[in-house]
CSV table of N, CA and C in Angstrom, one decimal:
chain,number,residue,atom,x,y,z
A,5,UNK,N,64.4,19.5,-62.1
A,5,UNK,CA,63.6,19.4,-61.1
A,5,UNK,C,62.7,18.6,-61.5
A,6,UNK,N,62.2,17.6,-60.7
A,6,UNK,CA,61.5,16.5,-61.2
A,6,UNK,C,59.7,17.2,-62.0
A,7,UNK,N,59.1,15.9,-62.8
A,7,UNK,CA,58.0,16.2,-63.1
A,7,UNK,C,56.7,16.7,-61.6
A,8,UNK,N,57.2,15.8,-61.6
A,8,UNK,CA,56.0,15.1,-60.0
A,8,UNK,C,56.8,15.0,-58.9
A,9,UNK,N,55.9,15.9,-57.8
A,9,UNK,CA,56.3,14.8,-56.7
A,9,UNK,C,56.5,13.8,-56.2
A,10,UNK,N,55.8,13.0,-56.3
A,10,UNK,CA,55.9,11.5,-56.9
A,10,UNK,C,56.7,10.9,-57.6
A,11,UNK,N,57.5,10.3,-57.3
A,11,UNK,CA,58.7,9.4,-58.5
A,11,UNK,C,58.4,8.2,-58.7
A,12,UNK,N,57.1,7.3,-59.8
A,12,UNK,CA,57.2,6.0,-60.2
A,12,UNK,C,58.1,5.2,-59.5
A,13,UNK,N,59.5,5.7,-59.4
A,13,UNK,CA,60.6,5.0,-59.4
A,13,UNK,C,60.6,4.7,-58.0
A,14,UNK,N,60.2,5.2,-57.0
A,14,UNK,CA,59.6,5.1,-55.9
A,14,UNK,C,59.5,3.9,-55.0
A,15,UNK,N,57.9,3.7,-56.1
A,15,UNK,CA,57.6,2.4,-55.7
A,15,UNK,C,58.5,1.0,-55.4
A,16,UNK,N,59.5,1.2,-55.8
A,16,UNK,CA,60.4,-0.4,-56.3
A,16,UNK,C,61.5,-0.4,-55.2
A,17,UNK,N,61.3,0.9,-54.2
A,17,UNK,CA,61.5,1.1,-53.0
A,17,UNK,C,61.2,1.1,-51.7
A,18,UNK,N,59.8,1.0,-52.0
A,18,UNK,CA,59.2,0.5,-50.7
A,18,UNK,C,59.2,-0.2,-50.0
A,19,UNK,N,59.9,-1.4,-50.1
A,19,UNK,CA,60.3,-2.0,-49.5
A,19,UNK,C,61.1,-2.1,-48.9
A,20,UNK,N,62.1,-1.2,-48.7
A,20,UNK,CA,63.9,-0.7,-48.2
A,20,UNK,C,62.8,-0.1,-47.1
A,21,UNK,N,61.7,0.5,-46.5
A,21,UNK,CA,61.2,0.8,-45.2
A,21,UNK,C,61.4,0.4,-44.0
A,22,UNK,N,61.8,-1.2,-44.0
A,22,UNK,CA,62.4,-2.2,-42.9
A,22,UNK,C,63.7,-2.2,-42.6
A,23,UNK,N,64.4,-1.0,-43.6
A,23,UNK,CA,65.7,-0.7,-43.1
A,23,UNK,C,65.7,0.0,-41.9
A,24,UNK,N,64.6,0.8,-41.8
A,24,UNK,CA,64.5,2.1,-41.1
A,24,UNK,C,63.2,1.4,-39.3
A,25,UNK,N,63.1,0.5,-40.0
A,25,UNK,CA,62.6,0.0,-38.7
A,25,UNK,C,61.6,-1.5,-39.3
A,26,UNK,N,62.9,-2.3,-38.6
A,26,UNK,CA,63.2,-3.3,-39.4
A,26,UNK,C,61.9,-4.2,-38.7
A,27,UNK,N,61.4,-4.6,-37.3
A,27,UNK,CA,60.4,-5.3,-36.7
A,27,UNK,C,59.2,-4.6,-37.0
A,28,UNK,N,58.8,-3.2,-37.2
A,28,UNK,CA,57.4,-2.7,-37.9
A,28,UNK,C,57.2,-2.8,-39.0
A,29,UNK,N,58.2,-2.7,-40.6
A,29,UNK,CA,58.2,-2.7,-41.1
A,29,UNK,C,57.6,-4.5,-42.1
A,30,UNK,N,58.5,-5.4,-41.4
A,30,UNK,CA,58.3,-6.6,-41.4
A,30,UNK,C,57.0,-7.2,-41.3
A,31,UNK,N,56.5,-6.8,-40.1
A,31,UNK,CA,55.1,-7.2,-39.3
A,31,UNK,C,54.4,-6.2,-40.3
A,32,UNK,N,54.3,-5.4,-41.1
A,32,UNK,CA,53.5,-5.1,-42.4
A,32,UNK,C,53.2,-5.9,-43.3
A,33,UNK,N,54.9,-6.0,-43.7
A,33,UNK,CA,54.8,-7.0,-45.0
A,33,UNK,C,54.1,-7.9,-44.9
A,34,UNK,N,54.4,-8.7,-44.0
A,34,UNK,CA,53.5,-10.4,-43.9
A,34,UNK,C,52.2,-9.9,-43.1
A,35,UNK,N,51.5,-8.5,-42.9
A,35,UNK,CA,50.4,-8.8,-42.7
A,35,UNK,C,50.0,-8.0,-44.2
A,36,UNK,N,50.9,-7.5,-44.6
A,36,UNK,CA,50.0,-6.9,-46.3
A,36,UNK,C,50.1,-8.3,-47.4
A,37,UNK,N,50.4,-8.9,-46.9
A,37,UNK,CA,51.2,-10.4,-48.0
A,37,UNK,C,49.6,-12.0,-47.9
A,38,UNK,N,49.4,-11.3,-46.3
A,38,UNK,CA,48.1,-12.0,-45.4
A,38,UNK,C,46.9,-11.5,-46.1
A,39,UNK,N,46.5,-10.3,-46.0
A,39,UNK,CA,45.5,-9.6,-46.9
A,39,UNK,C,45.4,-10.2,-48.2
A,40,UNK,N,46.3,-10.0,-48.6
A,40,UNK,CA,46.2,-10.5,-50.7
A,40,UNK,C,45.8,-11.9,-50.5
A,41,UNK,N,46.3,-12.7,-49.9
A,41,UNK,CA,46.1,-13.9,-50.3
A,41,UNK,C,44.9,-14.6,-50.6
A,42,UNK,N,44.2,-15.1,-51.3
A,42,UNK,CA,42.5,-15.9,-51.7
A,42,UNK,C,42.2,-16.2,-50.3
A,43,UNK,N,41.1,-15.6,-50.4
A,43,UNK,CA,40.5,-16.4,-48.8
A,43,UNK,C,39.0,-16.1,-49.3
A,44,UNK,N,37.9,-15.9,-49.0
A,44,UNK,CA,36.6,-15.5,-49.1
A,44,UNK,C,36.6,-14.7,-50.5
A,45,UNK,N,37.4,-13.5,-50.6
A,45,UNK,CA,37.8,-13.4,-52.0
A,45,UNK,C,38.5,-13.6,-52.6
A,46,UNK,N,38.4,-13.3,-53.8
A,46,UNK,CA,39.4,-13.8,-55.0
A,46,UNK,C,40.3,-12.7,-55.1
A,47,UNK,N,41.6,-13.3,-55.5
A,47,UNK,CA,43.3,-11.9,-55.8
A,47,UNK,C,42.7,-10.6,-56.3
A,48,UNK,N,41.5,-11.0,-57.6
A,48,UNK,CA,40.8,-10.7,-58.7
A,48,UNK,C,40.4,-9.3,-58.0
A,49,UNK,N,39.3,-9.8,-57.2
A,49,UNK,CA,38.8,-9.2,-56.2
A,49,UNK,C,39.1,-8.3,-55.3
A,50,UNK,N,40.4,-9.2,-54.4
A,50,UNK,CA,41.1,-7.6,-53.6
A,50,UNK,C,41.5,-6.8,-54.1
A,51,UNK,N,42.2,-6.7,-55.5
A,51,UNK,CA,42.7,-6.4,-56.1
A,51,UNK,C,41.9,-4.9,-57.2
A,52,UNK,N,40.4,-5.1,-57.6
A,52,UNK,CA,39.8,-4.1,-57.9
A,52,UNK,C,39.5,-3.4,-56.4
A,53,UNK,N,39.0,-4.1,-55.2
A,53,UNK,CA,38.6,-3.0,-54.2
A,53,UNK,C,40.2,-2.6,-54.0
A,54,UNK,N,41.1,-2.8,-54.2
A,54,UNK,CA,42.6,-1.9,-54.0
A,54,UNK,C,42.9,-0.8,-54.7
A,55,UNK,N,42.5,-1.3,-56.0
A,55,UNK,CA,42.4,0.3,-57.0
A,55,UNK,C,41.3,1.5,-56.5
A,56,UNK,N,39.9,0.9,-56.2
A,56,UNK,CA,39.6,1.8,-55.6
A,56,UNK,C,39.8,2.6,-54.5
A,57,UNK,N,40.3,1.6,-52.8
A,57,UNK,CA,40.8,2.7,-52.1
A,57,UNK,C,41.6,3.0,-52.7
A,58,UNK,N,42.8,2.9,-53.4
A,58,UNK,CA,44.3,4.0,-54.0
A,58,UNK,C,43.7,5.2,-55.0
A,59,UNK,N,42.1,5.3,-55.0
A,59,UNK,CA,41.6,6.3,-55.8
A,59,UNK,C,41.1,7.3,-54.6
A,60,UNK,N,40.6,6.8,-53.4
A,60,UNK,CA,40.1,7.5,-52.5
A,60,UNK,C,41.3,7.9,-52.0
A,61,UNK,N,41.8,7.0,-51.4
A,61,UNK,CA,43.4,8.0,-50.6
A,61,UNK,C,44.1,8.5,-51.0
A,62,UNK,N,44.0,8.9,-52.3
A,62,UNK,CA,44.8,9.2,-53.8
A,62,UNK,C,46.5,8.8,-53.4
A,63,UNK,N,47.0,7.8,-53.7
A,63,UNK,CA,48.1,6.9,-53.9
A,63,UNK,C,48.7,6.7,-55.0
A,64,UNK,N,49.4,7.7,-55.5
A,64,UNK,CA,49.8,7.5,-57.3
A,64,UNK,C,51.1,6.6,-56.8
A,65,UNK,N,51.5,5.8,-56.3
A,65,UNK,CA,52.2,5.0,-56.2
A,65,UNK,C,51.0,3.4,-55.8
A,66,UNK,N,49.9,3.3,-55.2
A,66,UNK,CA,48.9,3.0,-55.3
A,66,UNK,C,48.3,2.0,-56.8
A,67,UNK,N,47.6,3.7,-57.1
A,67,UNK,CA,47.1,3.7,-58.5
A,67,UNK,C,47.8,2.1,-59.3
A,68,UNK,N,49.2,3.0,-59.6
A,68,UNK,CA,50.1,2.2,-60.9
A,68,UNK,C,50.1,0.7,-60.3
A,69,UNK,N,50.8,0.9,-59.2
A,69,UNK,CA,50.7,-1.0,-58.4
A,69,UNK,C,49.6,-1.5,-59.1
A,70,UNK,N,48.5,-1.5,-58.8
A,70,UNK,CA,47.0,-1.6,-58.6
A,70,UNK,C,46.2,-1.7,-60.2
A,71,UNK,N,46.6,-0.9,-61.1
A,71,UNK,CA,46.4,-0.8,-62.4
A,71,UNK,C,47.1,-1.7,-63.1
A,72,UNK,N,48.3,-2.3,-62.7
A,72,UNK,CA,49.2,-3.1,-63.7
A,72,UNK,C,49.1,-4.7,-63.0
A,73,UNK,N,48.5,-4.5,-61.4
A,73,UNK,CA,48.5,-5.9,-60.6
A,73,UNK,C,46.9,-6.6,-61.7
A,74,UNK,N,45.7,-5.2,-61.7
A,74,UNK,CA,44.9,-5.9,-62.2
A,74,UNK,C,44.9,-5.9,-63.7
A,75,UNK,N,45.2,-5.1,-64.6
A,75,UNK,CA,45.6,-5.9,-65.6
A,75,UNK,C,46.4,-7.6,-65.9
A,76,UNK,N,47.1,-7.4,-65.2
A,76,UNK,CA,47.8,-9.2,-64.6
A,76,UNK,C,46.8,-10.0,-64.3
A,77,UNK,N,45.8,-9.2,-63.7
A,77,UNK,CA,44.9,-10.6,-63.3
A,77,UNK,C,43.3,-10.6,-64.4
A,78,UNK,N,43.7,-10.1,-65.5
A,78,UNK,CA,42.5,-9.7,-66.3
A,78,UNK,C,41.5,-8.9,-66.2
A,79,UNK,N,41.3,-7.9,-65.4
A,79,UNK,CA,40.5,-7.0,-65.2
A,79,UNK,C,39.9,-6.0,-66.2
A,80,UNK,N,39.4,-5.6,-66.3
A,80,UNK,CA,38.7,-4.6,-67.5
A,80,UNK,C,39.0,-3.5,-67.3
A,81,UNK,N,39.5,-2.7,-68.3
A,81,UNK,CA,39.5,-1.3,-68.1
A,81,UNK,C,37.7,-0.1,-67.7
A,82,UNK,N,36.8,-1.1,-68.2
A,82,UNK,CA,35.7,-0.7,-67.6
A,82,UNK,C,35.9,-0.9,-66.0
A,83,UNK,N,36.1,-2.6,-65.9
A,83,UNK,CA,36.0,-2.7,-64.3
A,83,UNK,C,36.2,-1.7,-63.7
A,84,UNK,N,37.9,-1.5,-64.1
A,84,UNK,CA,38.2,-0.5,-63.4
A,84,UNK,C,37.8,1.0,-63.1
A,85,UNK,N,37.6,1.0,-64.0
A,85,UNK,CA,36.4,2.4,-64.0
A,85,UNK,C,35.2,2.6,-63.5
A,86,UNK,N,34.7,1.3,-62.8
A,86,UNK,CA,33.9,1.3,-62.5
A,86,UNK,C,34.2,1.1,-60.8
A,87,UNK,N,34.9,0.2,-60.6
A,87,UNK,CA,36.0,0.2,-59.0
A,87,UNK,C,35.9,1.8,-58.7
A,88,UNK,N,36.8,2.5,-59.6
A,88,UNK,CA,37.5,4.3,-59.1
A,88,UNK,C,35.9,4.7,-58.8
A,89,UNK,N,34.4,4.8,-60.3
A,89,UNK,CA,33.2,5.7,-59.3
A,89,UNK,C,32.8,5.1,-58.4
A,90,UNK,N,33.2,3.8,-57.6
A,90,UNK,CA,32.3,3.1,-56.5
A,90,UNK,C,33.1,3.5,-55.7
A,91,UNK,N,34.7,3.4,-56.1
A,91,UNK,CA,35.4,4.9,-54.5
A,91,UNK,C,34.8,6.3,-54.7
A,92,UNK,N,34.6,6.6,-55.3
A,92,UNK,CA,34.3,8.4,-55.6
A,92,UNK,C,32.6,8.6,-54.8
A,93,UNK,N,31.7,7.3,-55.2
A,93,UNK,CA,30.8,7.5,-54.6
A,93,UNK,C,30.7,7.7,-53.2
A,94,UNK,N,31.2,6.6,-52.8
A,94,UNK,CA,31.1,6.2,-51.3
A,94,UNK,C,32.2,7.6,-50.4
A,95,UNK,N,33.6,8.0,-51.5
A,95,UNK,CA,34.0,9.1,-50.9
A,95,UNK,C,33.3,10.2,-50.4
A,96,UNK,N,32.4,10.9,-51.9
A,96,UNK,CA,31.5,11.9,-51.9
A,96,UNK,C,30.2,12.0,-51.2
A,97,UNK,N,29.7,10.8,-50.7
A,97,UNK,CA,28.3,10.4,-49.6
A,97,UNK,C,28.7,10.5,-48.7
A,98,UNK,N,30.1,9.9,-48.0
A,98,UNK,CA,30.6,10.6,-46.8
A,98,UNK,C,30.8,11.7,-46.3
A,99,UNK,N,31.6,12.4,-47.5
A,99,UNK,CA,31.4,14.3,-47.3
A,99,UNK,C,30.7,14.4,-47.2
A,100,UNK,N,29.2,14.5,-47.9
A,100,UNK,CA,28.0,14.9,-48.2
A,100,UNK,C,27.2,14.6,-46.7
A,101,UNK,N,27.5,13.4,-46.0
A,101,UNK,CA,26.2,13.3,-44.7
A,101,UNK,C,26.5,13.8,-43.6
A,102,UNK,N,28.6,14.5,-43.8
A,102,UNK,CA,28.8,15.2,-42.6
A,102,UNK,C,27.9,16.8,-43.0
A,103,UNK,N,27.2,16.8,-44.3
A,103,UNK,CA,26.6,18.0,-44.2
A,103,UNK,C,25.4,18.2,-43.1
A,104,UNK,N,24.6,16.9,-42.5
A,104,UNK,CA,24.2,16.5,-41.4
A,104,UNK,C,24.3,17.8,-40.2
A,105,UNK,N,25.6,17.4,-39.8
A,105,UNK,CA,26.4,18.0,-38.8
A,105,UNK,C,26.3,19.0,-38.5
A,106,UNK,N,26.6,19.7,-39.8
A,106,UNK,CA,26.2,21.2,-40.1
A,106,UNK,C,25.0,22.0,-40.1
A,107,UNK,N,24.8,21.1,-40.5
A,107,UNK,CA,23.2,21.4,-40.1
A,107,UNK,C,22.8,21.6,-38.9
A,108,UNK,N,23.1,20.4,-37.9
A,108,UNK,CA,22.6,20.2,-36.3
A,108,UNK,C,23.0,21.5,-35.7
A,109,UNK,N,24.7,21.6,-36.1
A,109,UNK,CA,25.0,22.5,-35.5
A,109,UNK,C,24.5,23.9,-35.6
A,110,UNK,N,24.4,24.1,-36.9
A,110,UNK,CA,23.8,25.7,-37.3
A,110,UNK,C,22.2,25.6,-36.4
A,111,UNK,N,21.7,24.8,-37.1
A,111,UNK,CA,20.1,24.8,-36.6
A,111,UNK,C,20.1,25.1,-34.8
A,112,UNK,N,21.5,24.6,-34.1
A,112,UNK,CA,21.6,25.1,-32.7
A,112,UNK,C,22.0,26.2,-32.5
A,113,UNK,N,22.6,26.8,-33.0
A,113,UNK,CA,23.1,27.9,-33.2
A,113,UNK,C,22.5,29.6,-33.2
A,114,UNK,N,21.1,28.6,-34.2
A,114,UNK,CA,21.0,29.8,-34.8
A,114,UNK,C,19.2,30.7,-34.0
A,115,UNK,N,18.9,29.3,-32.7
A,115,UNK,CA,17.8,29.3,-32.2
A,115,UNK,C,18.1,30.5,-31.4
């Protein structure tokens, strides 16, 4: 039995998704490549954003990939952790702001 549902070796197989849907897989990887090209944001900034989002969407493959990518781009552990905290703050804020919906529903039903 595996130690984890997620096998880090599977990340190397990601490119094989095109084998089962060549057109869509190719379009995805073309898009993905374009997104991470230098633009208004540097590759370093995009890597930090990707690391934070990876934590928010809870993708262990992405966390591994963008931790490694960040290290290669000179991102410090402090910058990485700060980015993770930014992602966590946005995610928790988004959860809490939905409390307003609950409050509105409660007030409507308890009238």
